[in-house]
Amino acid sequence: MNIAYFIYQYNDADQACPIIWKLLSKGHRVYAVLLNPSFDVTDDPRFNFLKKQSDFNLLTITDFLPYAGVGWLFKQFENRTAGFFRRGIRKLLRELNISVKWAEKNLKARDIKTCIFDWGGLGARNRTEILLAAKRLGLRTLSFPQGAYIFQNDDANPAIAAAVERGEK
C-alpha cells in the first residue's frame, strides 16, 4: 500500500521516522512529505537511514505540489502561513477549489491509500489542502498526537507495563 506521511518539523520527525521504518518493514511504500519549505533534512541521520530503503520517497511540499509559487505559499513563520496576503491567497485558492484539486491530483498520481499527519485539525500547519483532498478522495487519514506512546513493547514504559499486568490495558 502507498502511504503519505506529512511531516512539518523536527519534533514530528522524531515520532514519524520509527513509524515510517515499521511501515517500510511491513512492505508498504512510504512518501514522507515535508510540509515546511524551510525544514532541511539534508544531514538528518534519521532521513538518511530511511533514504536507503527502496520503498521510501522523501518529498518537499514543492515536490509534492509542483506548481509555481507553492514554496512561497507554504512559507511559515511561527507555525502559521507567513503574512496576511499569503494566507489570503491560500484561502482563496482553497475556496476556489484550485489547491485542493492540486492535492487530489498528486495523491492520485502516487496511488496514495492512507495519509498520516501529526496532531491537528484542518487549519493546522500547512495541511488543509491535502487533508481536504484526502477526505474528498475517501482515503484513510490518520493523525498521531505529539509524544504519542509508540513503543511496541509494553514494558518499555513502567507505568504501561504495570497497567498491562493489572489487566487495565
GROMACS .gro file of N, CA and C in nm:
model
  507
    1MET      N    1   0.084  -0.117   0.000
    1MET     CA    2   0.000   0.000   0.000
    1MET      C    3   0.089   0.124   0.000
    2ASN      N    4   0.049   0.226  -0.071
    2ASN     CA    5   0.121   0.353  -0.074
    2ASN      C    6   0.066   0.445   0.033
    3ILE      N    7   0.157   0.496   0.116
    3ILE     CA    8   0.120   0.580   0.229
    3ILE      C    9   0.196   0.711   0.219
    4ALA      N   10   0.126   0.821   0.244
    4ALA     CA   11   0.191   0.952   0.252
    4ALA      C   12   0.194   0.995   0.398
    5TYR      N   13   0.312   1.026   0.447
    5TYR     CA   14   0.329   1.071   0.586
    5TYR      C   15   0.374   1.216   0.579
    6PHE      N   16   0.291   1.307   0.627
    6PHE     CA   17   0.317   1.451   0.617
    6PHE      C   18   0.384   1.499   0.745
    7ILE      N   19   0.504   1.554   0.729
    7ILE     CA   20   0.589   1.592   0.842
    7ILE      C   21   0.615   1.741   0.834
    8TYR      N   22   0.597   1.808   0.948
    8TYR     CA   23   0.614   1.953   0.949
    8TYR      C   24   0.751   1.998   0.999
    9GLN      N   25   0.800   1.942   1.109
    9GLN     CA   26   0.926   1.990   1.164
    9GLN      C   27   0.998   1.878   1.240
   10TYR      N   28   1.110   1.912   1.300
   10TYR     CA   29   1.197   1.813   1.362
   10TYR      C   30   1.127   1.727   1.467
   11ASN      N   31   1.050   1.786   1.557
   11ASN     CA   32   0.987   1.703   1.659
   11ASN      C   33   0.885   1.607   1.598
   12ASP      N   34   0.827   1.641   1.486
   12ASP     CA   35   0.739   1.547   1.416
   12ASP      C   36   0.820   1.430   1.360
   13ALA      N   37   0.940   1.460   1.312
   13ALA     CA   38   1.027   1.356   1.256
   13ALA      C   39   1.070   1.257   1.362
   14ASP      N   40   1.089   1.304   1.485
   14ASP     CA   41   1.126   1.213   1.594
   14ASP      C   42   1.025   1.100   1.608
   15GLN      N   43   0.900   1.134   1.591
   15GLN     CA   44   0.795   1.033   1.602
   15GLN      C   45   0.771   0.963   1.469
   16ALA      N   46   0.779   1.035   1.360
   16ALA     CA   47   0.744   0.979   1.229
   16ALA      C   48   0.843   0.874   1.180
   17CYS      N   49   0.971   0.898   1.197
   17CYS     CA   50   1.071   0.809   1.137
   17CYS      C   51   1.061   0.664   1.184
   18PRO      N   52   1.043   0.636   1.315
   18PRO     CA   53   1.026   0.496   1.354
   18PRO      C   54   0.899   0.433   1.296
   19ILE      N   55   0.793   0.512   1.287
   19ILE     CA   56   0.669   0.460   1.229
   19ILE      C   57   0.688   0.432   1.080
   20ILE      N   58   0.756   0.523   1.011
   20ILE     CA   59   0.784   0.504   0.869
   20ILE      C   60   0.868   0.378   0.849
   21TRP      N   61   0.970   0.362   0.932
   21TRP     CA   62   1.056   0.243   0.920
   21TRP      C   63   0.972   0.116   0.938
   22LYS      N   64   0.882   0.115   1.036
   22LYS     CA   65   0.798  -0.003   1.059
   22LYS      C   66   0.707  -0.028   0.939
   23LEU      N   67   0.649   0.078   0.882
   23LEU     CA   68   0.565   0.062   0.763
   23LEU      C   69   0.645   0.005   0.647
   24LEU      N   70   0.767   0.053   0.629
   24LEU     CA   71   0.854   0.001   0.523
   24LEU      C   72   0.885  -0.146   0.546
   25SER      N   73   0.911  -0.182   0.671
   25SER     CA   74   0.945  -0.321   0.702
   25SER      C   75   0.826  -0.415   0.680
   26LYS      N   76   0.706  -0.359   0.679
   26LYS     CA   77   0.585  -0.438   0.651
   26LYS      C   78   0.551  -0.441   0.502
   27GLY      N   79   0.636  -0.380   0.419
   27GLY     CA   80   0.618  -0.387   0.274
   27GLY      C   81   0.542  -0.271   0.211
   28HIS      N   82   0.518  -0.166   0.285
   28HIS     CA   83   0.448  -0.050   0.230
   28HIS      C   84   0.547   0.045   0.163
   29ARG      N   85   0.499   0.118   0.064
   29ARG     CA   86   0.577   0.228   0.005
   29ARG      C   87   0.535   0.354   0.078
   30VAL      N   88   0.634   0.430   0.126
   30VAL     CA   89   0.604   0.549   0.205
   30VAL      C   90   0.663   0.674   0.139
   31TYR      N   91   0.578   0.772   0.124
   31TYR     CA   92   0.619   0.904   0.078
   31TYR      C   93   0.618   0.996   0.200
   32ALA      N   94   0.734   1.041   0.244
   32ALA     CA   95   0.743   1.138   0.353
   32ALA      C   96   0.744   1.276   0.287
   33VAL      N   97   0.644   1.357   0.320
   33VAL     CA   98   0.631   1.488   0.258
   33VAL      C   99   0.658   1.594   0.363
   34LEU      N  100   0.761   1.676   0.339
   34LEU     CA  101   0.798   1.782   0.431
   34LEU      C  102   0.711   1.904   0.401
   35LEU      N  103   0.621   1.936   0.492
   35LEU     CA  104   0.524   2.044   0.470
   35LEU      C  105   0.582   2.183   0.486
   36ASN      N  106   0.689   2.195   0.560
   36ASN     CA  107   0.750   2.326   0.584
   36ASN      C  108   0.867   2.344   0.487
   37PRO      N  109   0.860   2.440   0.394
   37PRO     CA  110   0.967   2.457   0.295
   37PRO      C  111   1.104   2.484   0.357
   38SER      N  112   1.109   2.533   0.480
   38SER     CA  113   1.239   2.561   0.541
   38SER      C  114   1.292   2.444   0.626
   39PHE      N  115   1.221   2.333   0.629
   39PHE     CA  116   1.265   2.215   0.705
   39PHE      C  117   1.368   2.141   0.620
   40ASP      N  118   1.495   2.154   0.656
   40ASP     CA  119   1.606   2.096   0.580
   40ASP      C  120   1.653   1.968   0.649
   41VAL      N  121   1.640   1.857   0.580
   41VAL     CA  122   1.681   1.728   0.637
   41VAL      C  123   1.803   1.670   0.567
   42THR      N  124   1.876   1.753   0.496
   42THR     CA  125   1.991   1.707   0.418
   42THR      C  126   2.088   1.623   0.502
   43ASP      N  127   2.119   1.667   0.622
   43ASP     CA  128   2.216   1.596   0.706
   43ASP      C  129   2.150   1.524   0.823
   44ASP      N  130   2.021   1.500   0.815
   44ASP     CA  131   1.950   1.435   0.924
   44ASP      C  132   1.972   1.283   0.917
   45PRO      N  133   2.032   1.223   1.021
   45PRO     CA  134   2.061   1.079   1.016
   45PRO      C  135   1.937   0.992   1.006
   46ARG      N  136   1.824   1.038   1.061
   46ARG     CA  137   1.701   0.958   1.054
   46ARG      C  138   1.656   0.944   0.909
   47PHE      N  139   1.655   1.055   0.837
   47PHE     CA  140   1.611   1.050   0.698
   47PHE      C  141   1.716   0.986   0.609
   48ASN      N  142   1.843   1.006   0.639
   48ASN     CA  143   1.948   0.940   0.561
   48ASN      C  144   1.938   0.789   0.573
   49PHE      N  145   1.901   0.739   0.692
   49PHE     CA  146   1.879   0.596   0.708
   49PHE      C  147   1.760   0.550   0.624
   50LEU      N  148   1.650   0.623   0.632
   50LEU     CA  149   1.530   0.584   0.557
   50LEU      C  150   1.551   0.591   0.406
   51LYS      N  151   1.634   0.686   0.360
   51LYS     CA  152   1.659   0.700   0.216
   51LYS      C  153   1.724   0.575   0.157
   52LYS      N  154   1.787   0.493   0.239
   52LYS     CA  155   1.850   0.369   0.192
   52LYS      C  156   1.747   0.260   0.164
   53GLN      N  157   1.624   0.281   0.209
   53GLN     CA  158   1.517   0.182   0.188
   53GLN      C  159   1.456   0.205   0.050
   54SER      N  160   1.439   0.100  -0.026
   54SER     CA  161   1.395   0.113  -0.166
   54SER      C  162   1.254   0.172  -0.181
   55ASP      N  163   1.167   0.149  -0.086
   55ASP     CA  164   1.029   0.197  -0.098
   55ASP      C  165   1.004   0.328  -0.023
   56PHE      N  166   1.112   0.399   0.011
   56PHE     CA  167   1.099   0.527   0.079
   56PHE      C  168   1.124   0.640  -0.018
   57ASN      N  169   1.035   0.738  -0.017
   57ASN     CA  170   1.048   0.856  -0.103
   57ASN      C  171   1.034   0.981  -0.017
   58LEU      N  172   1.134   1.068  -0.022
   58LEU     CA  173   1.131   1.192   0.054
   58LEU      C  174   1.100   1.306  -0.041
   59LEU      N  175   0.992   1.379  -0.011
   59LEU     CA  176   0.949   1.489  -0.097
   59LEU      C  177   0.933   1.616  -0.014
   60THR      N  178   0.964   1.727  -0.074
   60THR     CA  179   0.928   1.855  -0.013
   60THR      C  180   0.787   1.890  -0.059
   61ILE      N  181   0.728   1.990   0.001
   61ILE     CA  182   0.594   2.032  -0.041
   61ILE      C  183   0.597   2.077  -0.187
   62THR      N  184   0.709   2.134  -0.232
   62THR     CA  185   0.718   2.178  -0.372
   62THR      C  186   0.739   2.060  -0.467
   63ASP      N  187   0.788   1.946  -0.417
   63ASP     CA  188   0.792   1.823  -0.497
   63ASP      C  189   0.652   1.762  -0.507
   64PHE      N  190   0.582   1.765  -0.394
   64PHE     CA  191   0.450   1.702  -0.387
   64PHE      C  192   0.346   1.781  -0.464
   65LEU      N  193   0.352   1.913  -0.453
   65LEU     CA  194   0.262   2.002  -0.527
   65LEU      C  195   0.348   2.089  -0.620
   66PRO      N  196   0.392   2.035  -0.733
   66PRO     CA  197   0.490   2.105  -0.817
   66PRO      C  198   0.429   2.214  -0.906
   67TYR      N  199   0.376   2.315  -0.841
   67TYR     CA  200   0.315   2.424  -0.915
   67TYR      C  201   0.386   2.554  -0.879
   68ALA      N  202   0.386   2.646  -0.971
   68ALA     CA  203   0.454   2.775  -0.950
   68ALA      C  204   0.404   2.842  -0.823
   69GLY      N  205   0.497   2.884  -0.740
   69GLY     CA  206   0.463   2.961  -0.621
   69GLY      C  207   0.428   2.881  -0.497
   70VAL      N  208   0.428   2.748  -0.505
   70VAL     CA  209   0.390   2.668  -0.389
   70VAL      C  210   0.485   2.690  -0.272
   71GLY      N  211   0.616   2.698  -0.299
   71GLY     CA  212   0.712   2.723  -0.192
   71GLY      C  213   0.683   2.854  -0.121
   72TRP      N  214   0.648   2.955  -0.197
   72TRP     CA  215   0.615   3.085  -0.139
   72TRP      C  216   0.484   3.077  -0.060
   73LEU      N  217   0.384   3.009  -0.115
   73LEU     CA  218   0.255   2.998  -0.048
   73LEU      C  219   0.263   2.922   0.084
   74PHE      N  220   0.353   2.825   0.094
   74PHE     CA  221   0.363   2.742   0.213
   74PHE      C  222   0.468   2.791   0.312
   75LYS      N  223   0.528   2.907   0.286
   75LYS     CA  224   0.630   2.961   0.377
   75LYS      C  225   0.566   2.986   0.513
   76GLN      N  226   0.639   2.947   0.619
   76GLN     CA  227   0.586   2.955   0.756
   76GLN      C  228   0.663   3.053   0.842
   77PHE      N  229   0.594   3.111   0.938
   77PHE     CA  230   0.654   3.194   1.041
   77PHE      C  231   0.578   3.167   1.170
   78GLU      N  232   0.647   3.121   1.271
   78GLU     CA  233   0.586   3.087   1.399
   78GLU      C  234   0.464   2.996   1.382
   79ASN      N  235   0.482   2.889   1.305
   79ASN     CA  236   0.383   2.783   1.286
   79ASN      C  237   0.255   2.824   1.214
   80ARG      N  238   0.260   2.932   1.140
   80ARG     CA  239   0.145   2.965   1.056
   80ARG      C  240   0.196   3.025   0.926
   81THR      N  241   0.110   3.020   0.825
   81THR     CA  242   0.148   3.075   0.696
   81THR      C  243   0.189   3.220   0.715
   82ALA      N  244   0.306   3.253   0.665
   82ALA     CA  245   0.366   3.385   0.686
   82ALA      C  246   0.292   3.491   0.605
   83GLY      N  247   0.241   3.591   0.675
   83GLY     CA  248   0.185   3.709   0.610
   83GLY      C  249   0.037   3.701   0.578
   84PHE      N  250  -0.030   3.810   0.602
   84PHE     CA  251  -0.173   3.821   0.577
   84PHE      C  252  -0.205   3.796   0.430
   85PHE      N  253  -0.127   3.856   0.341
   85PHE     CA  254  -0.151   3.843   0.197
   85PHE      C  255  -0.137   3.697   0.154
   86ARG      N  256  -0.034   3.631   0.201
   86ARG     CA  257  -0.009   3.490   0.166
   86ARG      C  258  -0.123   3.402   0.218
   87ARG      N  259  -0.166   3.423   0.342
   87ARG     CA  260  -0.278   3.346   0.398
   87ARG      C  261  -0.406   3.369   0.316
   88GLY      N  262  -0.427   3.492   0.273
   88GLY     CA  263  -0.545   3.523   0.193
   88GLY      C  264  -0.544   3.452   0.059
   89ILE      N  265  -0.428   3.448  -0.005
   89ILE     CA  266  -0.418   3.378  -0.134
   89ILE      C  267  -0.443   3.228  -0.116
   90ARG      N  268  -0.385   3.170  -0.011
   90ARG     CA  269  -0.408   3.027   0.013
   90ARG      C  270  -0.555   2.999   0.039
   91LYS      N  271  -0.619   3.085   0.116
   91LYS     CA  272  -0.762   3.066   0.145
   91LYS      C  273  -0.843   3.078   0.016
   92LEU      N  274  -0.811   3.174  -0.067
   92LEU     CA  275  -0.882   3.191  -0.194
   92LEU      C  276  -0.863   3.069  -0.284
   93LEU      N  277  -0.739   3.020  -0.294
   93LEU     CA  278  -0.713   2.900  -0.376
   93LEU      C  279  -0.790   2.779  -0.324
   94ARG      N  280  -0.802   2.767  -0.192
   94ARG     CA  281  -0.879   2.657  -0.132
   94ARG      C  282  -1.028   2.673  -0.163
   95GLU      N  283  -1.079   2.793  -0.140
   95GLU     CA  284  -1.223   2.815  -0.159
   95GLU      C  285  -1.264   2.804  -0.306
   96LEU      N  286  -1.172   2.837  -0.396
   96LEU     CA  287  -1.200   2.819  -0.539
   96LEU      C  288  -1.172   2.676  -0.584
   97ASN      N  289  -1.128   2.593  -0.489
   97ASN     CA  290  -1.105   2.451  -0.513
   97ASN      C  291  -0.980   2.423  -0.595
   98ILE      N  292  -0.898   2.522  -0.617
   98ILE     CA  293  -0.780   2.504  -0.702
   98ILE      C  294  -0.673   2.423  -0.630
   99SER      N  295  -0.633   2.466  -0.510
   99SER     CA  296  -0.524   2.397  -0.440
   99SER      C  297  -0.567   2.259  -0.392
  100VAL      N  298  -0.695   2.242  -0.361
  100VAL     CA  299  -0.743   2.109  -0.320
  100VAL      C  300  -0.736   2.014  -0.438
  101LYS      N  301  -0.769   2.062  -0.557
  101LYS     CA  302  -0.758   1.978  -0.677
  101LYS      C  303  -0.612   1.944  -0.708
  102TRP      N  304  -0.520   2.039  -0.682
  102TRP     CA  305  -0.377   2.009  -0.698
  102TRP      C  306  -0.340   1.891  -0.609
  103ALA      N  307  -0.384   1.898  -0.483
  103ALA     CA  308  -0.351   1.791  -0.388
  103ALA      C  309  -0.416   1.659  -0.429
  104GLU      N  310  -0.542   1.663  -0.473
  104GLU     CA  311  -0.609   1.542  -0.520
  104GLU      C  312  -0.531   1.478  -0.634
  105LYS      N  313  -0.492   1.559  -0.732
  105LYS     CA  314  -0.419   1.509  -0.848
  105LYS      C  315  -0.290   1.439  -0.806
  106ASN      N  316  -0.219   1.496  -0.709
  106ASN     CA  317  -0.091   1.439  -0.668
  106ASN      C  318  -0.105   1.319  -0.576
  107LEU      N  319  -0.212   1.313  -0.498
  107LEU     CA  320  -0.239   1.192  -0.421
  107LEU      C  321  -0.274   1.076  -0.514
  108LYS      N  322  -0.356   1.104  -0.615
  108LYS     CA  323  -0.393   1.002  -0.713
  108LYS      C  324  -0.272   0.956  -0.794
  109ALA      N  325  -0.187   1.050  -0.836
  109ALA     CA  326  -0.071   1.017  -0.919
  109ALA      C  327   0.023   0.918  -0.848
  110ARG      N  328   0.029   0.928  -0.716
  110ARG     CA  329   0.115   0.837  -0.638
  110ARG      C  330   0.038   0.719  -0.582
  111ASP      N  331  -0.088   0.707  -0.619
  111ASP     CA  332  -0.175   0.599  -0.574
  111ASP      C  333  -0.175   0.585  -0.421
  112ILE      N  334  -0.183   0.699  -0.353
  112ILE     CA  335  -0.184   0.701  -0.207
  112ILE      C  336  -0.318   0.645  -0.156
  113LYS      N  337  -0.311   0.557  -0.059
  113LYS     CA  338  -0.430   0.499   0.002
  113LYS      C  339  -0.452   0.548   0.145
  114THR      N  340  -0.343   0.591   0.212
  114THR     CA  341  -0.351   0.638   0.350
  114THR      C  342  -0.265   0.762   0.366
  115CYS      N  343  -0.317   0.861   0.436
  115CYS     CA  344  -0.241   0.982   0.469
  115CYS      C  345  -0.226   0.990   0.620
  116ILE      N  346  -0.104   1.017   0.664
  116ILE     CA  347  -0.076   1.029   0.807
  116ILE      C  348  -0.025   1.170   0.834
  117PHE      N  349  -0.082   1.232   0.937
  117PHE     CA  350  -0.046   1.368   0.977
  117PHE      C  351  -0.008   1.368   1.124
  118ASP      N  352   0.063   1.472   1.168
  118ASP     CA  353   0.078   1.492   1.311
  118ASP      C  354  -0.055   1.548   1.362
  119TRP      N  355  -0.070   1.561   1.490
  119TRP     CA  356  -0.197   1.603   1.550
  119TRP      C  357  -0.236   1.743   1.508
  120GLY      N  358  -0.360   1.764   1.478
  120GLY     CA  359  -0.409   1.896   1.443
  120GLY      C  360  -0.526   1.886   1.347
  121GLY      N  361  -0.601   1.990   1.338
  121GLY     CA  362  -0.720   1.990   1.253
  121GLY      C  363  -0.693   2.051   1.117
  122LEU      N  364  -0.799   2.093   1.052
  122LEU     CA  365  -0.789   2.147   0.917
  122LEU      C  366  -0.699   2.270   0.909
  123GLY      N  367  -0.702   2.356   1.007
  123GLY     CA  368  -0.625   2.479   0.998
  123GLY      C  369  -0.481   2.466   1.046
  124ALA      N  370  -0.440   2.348   1.081
  124ALA     CA  371  -0.309   2.330   1.141
  124ALA      C  372  -0.199   2.314   1.036
  125ARG      N  373  -0.100   2.394   1.045
  125ARG     CA  374   0.029   2.390   0.978
  125ARG      C  375   0.038   2.321   0.842
  126ASN      N  376  -0.006   2.390   0.742
  126ASN     CA  377   0.019   2.351   0.602
  126ASN      C  378  -0.045   2.220   0.558
  127ARG      N  379  -0.151   2.179   0.621
  127ARG     CA  380  -0.209   2.052   0.581
  127ARG      C  381  -0.348   2.064   0.521
  128THR      N  382  -0.410   2.178   0.528
  128THR     CA  383  -0.552   2.191   0.496
  128THR      C  384  -0.586   2.138   0.357
  129GLU      N  385  -0.514   2.184   0.256
  129GLU     CA  386  -0.545   2.142   0.119
  129GLU      C  387  -0.534   1.990   0.103
  130ILE      N  388  -0.431   1.932   0.164
  130ILE     CA  389  -0.406   1.789   0.149
  130ILE      C  390  -0.510   1.709   0.225
  131LEU      N  391  -0.542   1.751   0.347
  131LEU     CA  392  -0.643   1.680   0.425
  131LEU      C  393  -0.780   1.686   0.357
  132LEU      N  394  -0.818   1.802   0.304
  132LEU     CA  395  -0.945   1.813   0.233
  132LEU      C  396  -0.945   1.721   0.109
  133ALA      N  397  -0.835   1.717   0.037
  133ALA     CA  398  -0.826   1.631  -0.081
  133ALA      C  399  -0.837   1.484  -0.043
  134ALA      N  400  -0.767   1.444   0.063
  134ALA     CA  401  -0.771   1.304   0.107
  134ALA      C  402  -0.913   1.265   0.147
  135LYS      N  403  -0.980   1.352   0.219
  135LYS     CA  404  -1.118   1.323   0.260
  135LYS      C  405  -1.210   1.314   0.139
  136ARG      N  406  -1.191   1.404   0.044
  136ARG     CA  407  -1.274   1.404  -0.076
  136ARG      C  408  -1.254   1.277  -0.158
  137LEU      N  409  -1.130   1.225  -0.159
  137LEU     CA  410  -1.099   1.103  -0.232
  137LEU      C  411  -1.136   0.977  -0.155
  138GLY      N  412  -1.178   0.994  -0.030
  138GLY     CA  413  -1.216   0.878   0.052
  138GLY      C  414  -1.096   0.800   0.104
  139LEU      N  415  -0.981   0.866   0.116
  139LEU     CA  416  -0.862   0.798   0.166
  139LEU      C  417  -0.866   0.787   0.318
  140ARG      N  418  -0.801   0.685   0.368
  140ARG     CA  419  -0.787   0.672   0.514
  140ARG      C  420  -0.693   0.781   0.561
  141THR      N  421  -0.731   0.853   0.665
  141THR     CA  422  -0.645   0.955   0.723
  141THR      C  423  -0.622   0.923   0.870
  142LEU      N  424  -0.498   0.933   0.911
  142LEU     CA  425  -0.460   0.908   1.049
  142LEU      C  426  -0.388   1.030   1.103
  143SER      N  427  -0.400   1.051   1.233
  143SER     CA  428  -0.331   1.162   1.295
  143SER      C  429  -0.271   1.113   1.426
  144PHE      N  430  -0.141   1.134   1.442
  144PHE     CA  431  -0.072   1.093   1.564
  144PHE      C  432  -0.042   1.215   1.649
  145PRO      N  433  -0.086   1.214   1.774
  145PRO     CA  434  -0.054   1.327   1.862
  145PRO      C  435   0.095   1.330   1.894
  146GLN      N  436   0.145   1.450   1.920
  146GLN     CA  437   0.286   1.464   1.959
  146GLN      C  438   0.310   1.386   2.086
  147GLY      N  439   0.421   1.314   2.088
  147GLY     CA  440   0.458   1.241   2.208
  147GLY      C  441   0.374   1.117   2.232
  148ALA      N  442   0.304   1.071   2.129
  148ALA     CA  443   0.222   0.951   2.147
  148ALA      C  444   0.311   0.833   2.181
  149TYR      N  445   0.260   0.745   2.260
  149TYR     CA  446   0.332   0.626   2.302
  149TYR      C  447   0.338   0.531   2.183
  150ILE      N  448   0.457   0.515   2.124
  150ILE     CA  449   0.468   0.437   2.001
  150ILE      C  450   0.548   0.308   2.020
  151PHE      N  451   0.588   0.278   2.144
  151PHE     CA  452   0.665   0.156   2.166
  151PHE      C  453   0.579   0.034   2.138
  152GLN      N  454   0.640  -0.067   2.078
  152GLN     CA  455   0.568  -0.191   2.054
  152GLN      C  456   0.574  -0.283   2.175
  153ASN      N  457   0.671  -0.260   2.261
  153ASN     CA  458   0.692  -0.344   2.377
  153ASN      C  459   0.637  -0.271   2.499
  154ASP      N  460   0.530  -0.324   2.561
  154ASP     CA  461   0.465  -0.255   2.671
  154ASP      C  462   0.555  -0.232   2.791
  155ASP      N  463   0.655  -0.317   2.810
  155ASP     CA  464   0.737  -0.298   2.929
  155ASP      C  465   0.845  -0.191   2.910
  156ALA      N  466   0.843  -0.120   2.796
  156ALA     CA  467   0.936  -0.009   2.777
  156ALA      C  468   0.898   0.108   2.867
  157ASN      N  469   0.775   0.113   2.909
  157ASN     CA  470   0.727   0.218   2.998
  157ASN      C  471   0.674   0.149   3.124
  158PRO      N  472   0.738   0.172   3.240
  158PRO     CA  473   0.697   0.101   3.362
  158PRO      C  474   0.549   0.120   3.397
  159ALA      N  475   0.495   0.239   3.376
  159ALA     CA  476   0.354   0.263   3.409
  159ALA      C  477   0.263   0.180   3.320
  160ILE      N  478   0.296   0.173   3.192
  160ILE     CA  479   0.216   0.092   3.100
  160ILE      C  480   0.229  -0.056   3.135
  161ALA      N  481   0.353  -0.100   3.164
  161ALA     CA  482   0.374  -0.241   3.200
  161ALA      C  483   0.292  -0.279   3.322
  162ALA      N  484   0.286  -0.190   3.422
  162ALA     CA  485   0.208  -0.217   3.544
  162ALA      C  486   0.059  -0.224   3.511
  163ALA      N  487   0.012  -0.134   3.424
  163ALA     CA  488  -0.129  -0.135   3.384
  163ALA      C  489  -0.164  -0.264   3.310
  164VAL      N  490  -0.075  -0.309   3.223
  164VAL     CA  491  -0.097  -0.434   3.149
  164VAL      C  492  -0.103  -0.551   3.245
  165GLU      N  493  -0.012  -0.552   3.340
  165GLU     CA  494  -0.008  -0.661   3.439
  165GLU      C  495  -0.137  -0.665   3.523
  166ARG      N  496  -0.194  -0.549   3.552
  166ARG     CA  497  -0.320  -0.542   3.628
  166ARG      C  498  -0.441  -0.571   3.539
  167GLY      N  499  -0.417  -0.587   3.410
  167GLY     CA  500  -0.526  -0.615   3.318
  167GLY      C  501  -0.605  -0.492   3.278
  168GLU      N  502  -0.544  -0.375   3.291
  168GLU     CA  503  -0.614  -0.249   3.260
  168GLU      C  504  -0.597  -0.206   3.115
  169LYS      N  505  -0.519  -0.277   3.041
  169LYS     CA  506  -0.499  -0.235   2.902
  169LYS      C  507  -0.543  -0.344   2.808
   0.00000   0.00000   0.00000
